[in-house]
Amino acid sequence: MAPVALVARLLDPPLSALQRVGGTNGMAAFFLLPNMAVFGIFVLFPLVINIIYSMTGGTALFLTDRTFVGAAQYQRLFDCRSYVDPKSCTDDLFWTAVWNTAGFVVVQVVFMVVVALVTALVLNRDLKARSFWRAVFFFPVLLSPVVVGLVWRWILQRQGLLNFGLYELGLTPVNWLVERNWAFAAAVGVSIWAHVGFYALILLAGLQAIPKDLYEAAEMDGTRPARVFWRITLPLLAPNLLVVLVLVLIRAVQIFDEVYVLTGGGPGTATLYLTQYIYEVGFASFLRNPGLASAASILMGAVLIVLTLFQLGIARRNEMRGKR
């Protein structure tokens, strides 16, 4: 008897008995129980602990050694004369990280979606060695973010490969990681390079799902390529674009690893983002404050939920309009 058949024969009696006792719903709950247990242990339980930590104070790491302070940590984060000016806040680094993250999200999300869309459109064409080029664009996604940060730091540092190339061409080297504007541009560019292949793959799948008959009919009617893109490609690609937009937004708000390795948050606080602030306050700082870091992470999670629900609401509204 084959091993698979033997296992099925051994499991049949207990599973049949379970189905007789619990019915179809009981069987569904039985098979979902392991996944729900993992979700509860590694997602729900840490979330509850994080909320509890945000209402405690002190530098102790263990919860039993911490004192309950209620909403004091949240009050400290929002204690500002003007939220636009981080220097007027009790915790100025938090609001510096907030505004840095907001600027990064706006720029990076726009460029990431545009570059991913252009990349998908190019890779969807009938190119020579098309599979090779698709693999080339997807390869950076497979790299560790730390490796990405180290490689680009080696390229962009003062004595790095890029400045060496500029010097050989007779051009003036640039302090890519020392000047604020260039450091910000480097953070955006490296993050796009590292992740655009993943989002381009999602859009490429959407492009390949569009019926070819529509393009053939448009070509027979003599429709211009630009009109085909705006009238056929973009509307039918909207669901994939929404998925990409939500994923890019979440990833941009949570940016940390490659930027931390690349710039360390510098120069000064030019590339200090929320996740790095939470990490440093909760773990890296000598006077660490896990409660304050937990409060900041809860606020960041709440913002992500609101933005995601807002985007999904807009998508559903557009879908309902399309059905009318």
CSV table of C-alpha atoms in Angstrom, one decimal:
chain,number,residue,atom,x,y,z
A,1,MET,CA,0.0,0.0,0.0
A,2,ALA,CA,1.3,3.4,-0.9
A,3,PRO,CA,2.4,5.7,2.0
A,4,VAL,CA,-0.2,8.3,1.2
A,5,ALA,CA,-3.0,5.8,1.1
A,6,LEU,CA,-1.8,4.3,4.3
A,7,VAL,CA,-1.9,7.6,6.1
A,8,ALA,CA,-5.3,8.4,4.7
A,9,ARG,CA,-6.6,5.0,5.9
A,10,LEU,CA,-5.3,5.7,9.4
A,11,LEU,CA,-6.7,9.2,9.7
A,12,ASP,CA,-10.1,8.3,8.3
A,13,PRO,CA,-11.7,6.8,11.5
A,14,PRO,CA,-10.8,9.8,13.8
A,15,LEU,CA,-11.7,12.4,11.3
A,16,SER,CA,-15.0,10.7,10.5
A,17,ALA,CA,-15.8,10.6,14.2
A,18,LEU,CA,-15.0,14.2,14.5
A,19,GLN,CA,-17.2,15.1,11.6
A,20,ARG,CA,-20.1,13.2,13.1
A,21,VAL,CA,-19.7,15.0,16.4
A,22,GLY,CA,-19.0,18.5,15.2
A,23,GLY,CA,-20.5,18.6,11.7
A,24,THR,CA,-19.0,20.6,8.8
A,25,ASN,CA,-18.4,23.7,10.9
A,26,GLY,CA,-16.6,21.6,13.5
A,27,MET,CA,-14.3,20.2,10.9
A,28,ALA,CA,-13.6,23.7,9.5
A,29,ALA,CA,-12.8,24.9,13.0
A,30,PHE,CA,-10.5,21.9,13.6
A,31,PHE,CA,-8.4,22.6,10.5
A,32,LEU,CA,-8.3,26.4,11.2
A,33,LEU,CA,-7.3,25.9,14.9
A,34,PRO,CA,-3.5,25.5,14.2
A,35,ASN,CA,-3.4,28.7,12.1
A,36,MET,CA,-5.4,30.6,14.6
A,37,ALA,CA,-3.1,29.4,17.4
A,38,VAL,CA,0.0,30.7,15.5
A,39,PHE,CA,-1.8,34.0,14.7
A,40,GLY,CA,-2.8,34.4,18.4
A,41,ILE,CA,0.6,33.6,19.8
A,42,PHE,CA,2.7,35.6,17.3
A,43,VAL,CA,0.3,38.5,16.4
A,44,LEU,CA,-2.5,39.1,18.9
A,45,PHE,CA,-0.5,38.3,22.1
A,46,PRO,CA,2.4,40.7,21.2
A,47,LEU,CA,-0.1,43.3,20.2
A,48,VAL,CA,-1.9,43.1,23.6
A,49,ILE,CA,1.5,43.2,25.4
A,50,ASN,CA,2.5,46.2,23.3
A,51,ILE,CA,-0.6,48.1,24.3
A,52,ILE,CA,0.0,47.3,28.0
A,53,TYR,CA,3.7,48.4,27.6
A,54,SER,CA,2.5,51.8,26.2
A,55,MET,CA,0.7,52.5,29.5
A,56,THR,CA,3.7,51.8,31.7
A,57,GLY,CA,6.8,53.9,32.5
A,58,GLY,CA,10.5,53.4,33.4
A,59,THR,CA,13.5,51.8,31.8
A,60,ALA,CA,13.0,48.3,33.0
A,61,LEU,CA,12.4,45.7,30.3
A,62,PHE,CA,10.2,43.2,32.2
A,63,LEU,CA,6.6,44.2,32.6
A,64,THR,CA,6.5,43.2,36.3
A,65,ASP,CA,9.2,45.8,37.0
A,66,ARG,CA,7.4,48.7,35.3
A,67,THR,CA,4.9,51.1,36.8
A,68,PHE,CA,1.5,51.9,35.4
A,69,VAL,CA,1.3,55.5,34.1
A,70,GLY,CA,-1.9,55.4,32.0
A,71,ALA,CA,-1.8,57.7,29.0
A,72,ALA,CA,1.3,59.6,30.1
A,73,GLN,CA,3.4,58.2,27.2
A,74,TYR,CA,0.8,59.4,24.6
A,75,GLN,CA,0.6,62.8,26.3
A,76,ARG,CA,4.3,63.1,26.1
A,77,LEU,CA,4.3,62.4,22.4
A,78,PHE,CA,1.5,64.9,21.7
A,79,ASP,CA,2.9,67.6,24.1
A,80,CYS,CA,3.7,70.3,21.5
A,81,ARG,CA,3.0,74.0,21.0
A,82,SER,CA,3.0,73.4,17.3
A,83,TYR,CA,3.0,70.0,15.6
A,84,VAL,CA,4.6,71.5,12.5
A,85,ASP,CA,7.7,72.6,14.5
A,86,PRO,CA,9.3,69.5,16.2
A,87,LYS,CA,11.5,71.8,18.3
A,88,SER,CA,8.4,73.0,20.2
A,89,CYS,CA,7.6,69.4,21.3
A,90,THR,CA,8.7,67.6,24.5
A,91,ASP,CA,9.8,64.7,22.4
A,92,ASP,CA,11.2,66.5,19.4
A,93,LEU,CA,12.7,63.4,17.8
A,94,PHE,CA,9.3,61.8,17.5
A,95,TRP,CA,7.8,64.6,15.5
A,96,THR,CA,11.1,64.9,13.5
A,97,ALA,CA,10.7,61.2,12.6
A,98,VAL,CA,7.0,61.8,11.8
A,99,TRP,CA,7.6,64.6,9.3
A,100,ASN,CA,10.6,62.8,7.8
A,101,THR,CA,8.5,59.7,7.3
A,102,ALA,CA,5.6,61.7,5.8
A,103,GLY,CA,7.9,63.3,3.3
A,104,PHE,CA,9.6,60.0,2.5
A,105,VAL,CA,6.2,58.3,2.0
A,106,VAL,CA,4.9,60.9,-0.4
A,107,VAL,CA,8.0,60.9,-2.6
A,108,GLN,CA,8.7,57.2,-2.4
A,109,VAL,CA,5.2,55.9,-3.0
A,110,VAL,CA,4.7,58.1,-6.1
A,111,PHE,CA,8.0,57.2,-7.6
A,112,MET,CA,7.7,53.5,-6.7
A,113,VAL,CA,4.3,53.1,-8.3
A,114,VAL,CA,5.3,55.0,-11.4
A,115,VAL,CA,8.6,53.0,-11.8
A,116,ALA,CA,6.9,49.7,-11.1
A,117,LEU,CA,4.2,50.5,-13.7
A,118,VAL,CA,6.7,51.5,-16.4
A,119,THR,CA,8.8,48.4,-15.6
A,120,ALA,CA,5.8,46.1,-15.9
A,121,LEU,CA,4.8,47.7,-19.2
A,122,VAL,CA,8.3,47.3,-20.6
A,123,LEU,CA,8.6,43.7,-19.4
A,124,ASN,CA,5.2,42.9,-20.8
A,125,ARG,CA,6.4,43.7,-24.4
A,126,ASP,CA,7.8,41.1,-26.8
A,127,LEU,CA,11.5,41.6,-25.8
A,128,LYS,CA,14.4,39.4,-26.6
A,129,ALA,CA,15.5,37.4,-23.5
A,130,ARG,CA,12.3,38.6,-21.7
A,131,SER,CA,12.6,36.0,-19.0
A,132,PHE,CA,16.2,37.1,-18.3
A,133,TRP,CA,15.2,40.8,-17.9
A,134,ARG,CA,12.3,39.8,-15.6
A,135,ALA,CA,14.7,37.9,-13.4
A,136,VAL,CA,17.2,40.8,-13.4
A,137,PHE,CA,14.5,43.3,-12.1
A,138,PHE,CA,13.3,40.8,-9.5
A,139,PHE,CA,16.7,39.8,-8.2
A,140,PRO,CA,17.2,42.7,-5.7
A,141,VAL,CA,14.0,41.6,-3.9
A,142,LEU,CA,15.7,38.4,-3.0
A,143,LEU,CA,18.6,40.2,-1.3
A,144,SER,CA,18.6,40.9,2.5
A,145,PRO,CA,17.8,44.6,3.2
A,146,VAL,CA,21.1,44.7,5.2
A,147,VAL,CA,23.0,43.5,2.2
A,148,VAL,CA,21.3,46.1,0.1
A,149,GLY,CA,22.2,48.9,2.5
A,150,LEU,CA,25.8,47.7,2.8
A,151,VAL,CA,26.3,47.5,-1.0
A,152,TRP,CA,24.8,50.9,-1.7
A,153,ARG,CA,26.8,52.4,1.2
A,154,TRP,CA,29.9,51.1,-0.4
A,155,ILE,CA,28.8,52.7,-3.7
A,156,LEU,CA,27.7,56.1,-2.3
A,157,GLN,CA,30.2,56.8,0.5
A,158,ARG,CA,32.7,59.6,0.1
A,159,GLN,CA,35.4,57.3,-1.2
A,160,GLY,CA,32.9,55.0,-2.9
A,161,LEU,CA,32.6,53.6,-6.3
A,162,LEU,CA,30.2,56.3,-7.7
A,163,ASN,CA,32.5,59.1,-6.6
A,164,PHE,CA,35.4,57.3,-8.1
A,165,GLY,CA,33.6,57.1,-11.4
A,166,LEU,CA,32.8,60.8,-11.3
A,167,TYR,CA,36.4,61.6,-10.5
A,168,GLU,CA,37.6,59.6,-13.4
A,169,LEU,CA,35.2,61.5,-15.7
A,170,GLY,CA,36.6,64.8,-14.5
A,171,LEU,CA,33.4,65.6,-12.5
A,172,THR,CA,33.2,66.9,-8.9
A,173,PRO,CA,32.5,64.1,-6.4
A,174,VAL,CA,29.3,64.4,-4.3
A,175,ASN,CA,28.8,63.8,-0.6
A,176,TRP,CA,25.9,61.5,-1.2
A,177,LEU,CA,25.4,60.4,2.4
A,178,VAL,CA,26.6,63.6,4.1
A,179,GLU,CA,24.4,66.3,2.6
A,180,ARG,CA,20.7,66.2,3.7
A,181,ASN,CA,19.0,66.4,0.3
A,182,TRP,CA,21.3,63.9,-1.3
A,183,ALA,CA,20.9,61.5,1.7
A,184,PHE,CA,17.1,61.7,1.4
A,185,ALA,CA,17.4,61.1,-2.4
A,186,ALA,CA,19.7,58.1,-1.7
A,187,ALA,CA,17.2,56.6,0.8
A,188,VAL,CA,14.3,56.9,-1.7
A,189,GLY,CA,16.4,55.6,-4.6
A,190,VAL,CA,17.8,52.6,-2.8
A,191,SER,CA,14.4,51.6,-1.4
A,192,ILE,CA,12.9,51.8,-5.0
A,193,TRP,CA,15.8,49.7,-6.4
A,194,ALA,CA,15.4,47.1,-3.7
A,195,HIS,CA,11.6,46.5,-4.0
A,196,VAL,CA,10.4,47.7,-7.3
A,197,GLY,CA,10.7,44.2,-8.8
A,198,PHE,CA,8.1,42.8,-6.5
A,199,TYR,CA,5.5,45.4,-7.3
A,200,ALA,CA,6.3,45.3,-11.0
A,201,LEU,CA,5.6,41.5,-10.8
A,202,ILE,CA,2.2,42.1,-9.4
A,203,LEU,CA,1.4,44.7,-12.1
A,204,LEU,CA,2.9,42.4,-14.8
A,205,ALA,CA,0.5,39.6,-13.7
A,206,GLY,CA,-2.4,42.1,-14.1
A,207,LEU,CA,-1.3,43.1,-17.5
A,208,GLN,CA,-1.1,39.5,-18.7
A,209,ALA,CA,-4.6,38.9,-17.4
A,210,ILE,CA,-6.1,41.7,-19.7
A,211,PRO,CA,-7.7,40.0,-22.8
A,212,LYS,CA,-5.7,40.4,-25.9
A,213,ASP,CA,-8.9,40.8,-27.9
A,214,LEU,CA,-9.4,44.3,-26.5
A,215,TYR,CA,-6.0,45.4,-27.8
A,216,GLU,CA,-6.6,43.8,-31.2
A,217,ALA,CA,-10.0,45.6,-31.5
A,218,ALA,CA,-8.4,48.9,-30.6
A,219,GLU,CA,-5.7,48.4,-33.1
A,220,MET,CA,-8.2,47.6,-35.9
A,221,ASP,CA,-10.0,50.9,-35.0
A,222,GLY,CA,-6.8,52.8,-35.3
A,223,THR,CA,-6.8,53.9,-31.6
A,224,ARG,CA,-3.7,55.7,-30.5
A,225,PRO,CA,-1.4,53.9,-28.0
A,226,ALA,CA,-1.9,56.6,-25.4
A,227,ARG,CA,-5.6,56.3,-25.6
A,228,VAL,CA,-5.4,52.5,-25.4
A,229,PHE,CA,-3.3,52.9,-22.2
A,230,TRP,CA,-5.8,55.3,-20.5
A,231,ARG,CA,-9.0,53.7,-21.7
A,232,ILE,CA,-8.1,49.9,-21.6
A,233,THR,CA,-4.9,49.2,-19.7
A,234,LEU,CA,-5.2,51.5,-16.8
A,235,PRO,CA,-8.9,50.8,-15.9
A,236,LEU,CA,-8.4,47.0,-16.1
A,237,LEU,CA,-5.2,47.3,-14.1
A,238,ALA,CA,-6.8,49.3,-11.3
A,239,PRO,CA,-7.3,46.4,-8.9
A,240,ASN,CA,-3.6,45.4,-9.1
A,241,LEU,CA,-2.6,49.1,-8.8
A,242,LEU,CA,-4.7,49.3,-5.6
A,243,VAL,CA,-2.9,46.3,-4.1
A,244,VAL,CA,0.5,47.8,-5.1
A,245,LEU,CA,-0.4,51.2,-3.6
A,246,VAL,CA,-1.5,49.7,-0.3
A,247,LEU,CA,1.6,47.5,-0.1
A,248,VAL,CA,3.9,50.3,-1.1
A,249,LEU,CA,2.3,52.7,1.5
A,250,ILE,CA,2.7,50.2,4.3
A,251,ARG,CA,6.3,49.4,3.4
A,252,ALA,CA,7.2,53.1,3.1
A,253,VAL,CA,5.8,53.9,6.5
A,254,GLN,CA,7.7,51.0,8.0
A,255,ILE,CA,11.0,51.8,6.3
A,256,PHE,CA,14.0,51.0,8.5
A,257,ASP,CA,16.5,48.3,7.6
A,258,GLU,CA,18.2,49.4,4.4
A,259,VAL,CA,18.1,53.1,5.3
A,260,TYR,CA,19.4,52.5,8.8
A,261,VAL,CA,22.4,50.6,7.3
A,262,LEU,CA,22.8,53.2,4.6
A,263,THR,CA,22.7,56.4,6.6
A,264,GLY,CA,22.1,55.5,10.2
A,265,GLY,CA,19.4,58.2,10.3
A,266,GLY,CA,21.9,60.9,9.3
A,267,PRO,CA,23.2,63.3,8.5
A,268,GLY,CA,21.9,64.6,11.8
A,269,THR,CA,18.2,63.5,11.7
A,270,ALA,CA,17.7,64.0,8.0
A,271,THR,CA,16.7,60.3,7.4
A,272,LEU,CA,15.4,59.5,10.9
A,273,TYR,CA,12.2,57.6,10.3
A,274,LEU,CA,9.5,56.3,12.7
A,275,THR,CA,10.6,52.7,12.8
A,276,GLN,CA,14.2,53.8,13.6
A,277,TYR,CA,12.9,56.1,16.3
A,278,ILE,CA,10.9,53.3,17.9
A,279,TYR,CA,13.9,51.0,17.7
A,280,GLU,CA,16.3,53.4,19.3
A,281,VAL,CA,13.9,54.6,22.0
A,282,GLY,CA,12.9,51.0,22.9
A,283,PHE,CA,16.2,49.2,22.6
A,284,ALA,CA,19.3,51.1,21.4
A,285,SER,CA,19.2,54.2,23.6
A,286,PHE,CA,21.1,54.0,27.0
A,287,LEU,CA,18.0,55.5,28.7
A,288,ARG,CA,15.6,53.3,26.9
A,289,ASN,CA,11.9,53.8,27.3
A,290,PRO,CA,9.9,50.7,26.0
A,291,GLY,CA,6.7,52.4,27.0
A,292,LEU,CA,7.3,55.4,24.8
A,293,ALA,CA,8.4,53.2,21.9
A,294,SER,CA,5.3,51.1,22.3
A,295,ALA,CA,3.0,54.2,22.3
A,296,ALA,CA,4.7,55.4,19.1
A,297,SER,CA,4.3,52.0,17.5
A,298,ILE,CA,0.6,51.9,18.4
A,299,LEU,CA,0.1,55.3,16.8
A,300,MET,CA,1.9,54.2,13.7
A,301,GLY,CA,-0.2,51.1,13.4
A,302,ALA,CA,-3.4,53.1,13.9
A,303,VAL,CA,-2.3,55.5,11.1
A,304,LEU,CA,-1.6,52.5,8.8
A,305,ILE,CA,-5.0,51.0,9.5
A,306,VAL,CA,-6.8,54.3,8.8
A,307,LEU,CA,-4.9,54.9,5.5
A,308,THR,CA,-5.5,51.3,4.3
A,309,LEU,CA,-9.3,51.5,5.1
A,310,PHE,CA,-9.4,54.9,3.4
A,311,GLN,CA,-7.8,53.5,0.2
A,312,LEU,CA,-10.0,50.4,0.3
A,313,GLY,CA,-13.1,52.6,0.8
A,314,ILE,CA,-12.2,54.6,-2.3
A,315,ALA,CA,-11.6,51.5,-4.3
A,316,ARG,CA,-15.0,50.0,-3.3
A,317,ARG,CA,-16.8,53.3,-4.1
A,318,ASN,CA,-15.2,53.3,-7.6
A,319,GLU,CA,-16.2,49.7,-8.1
A,320,MET,CA,-19.8,50.4,-7.2
A,321,ARG,CA,-19.8,53.4,-9.6
A,322,GLY,CA,-18.5,51.1,-12.3
A,323,LYS,CA,-21.3,48.6,-11.8
A,324,ARG,CA,-24.0,51.3,-12.2
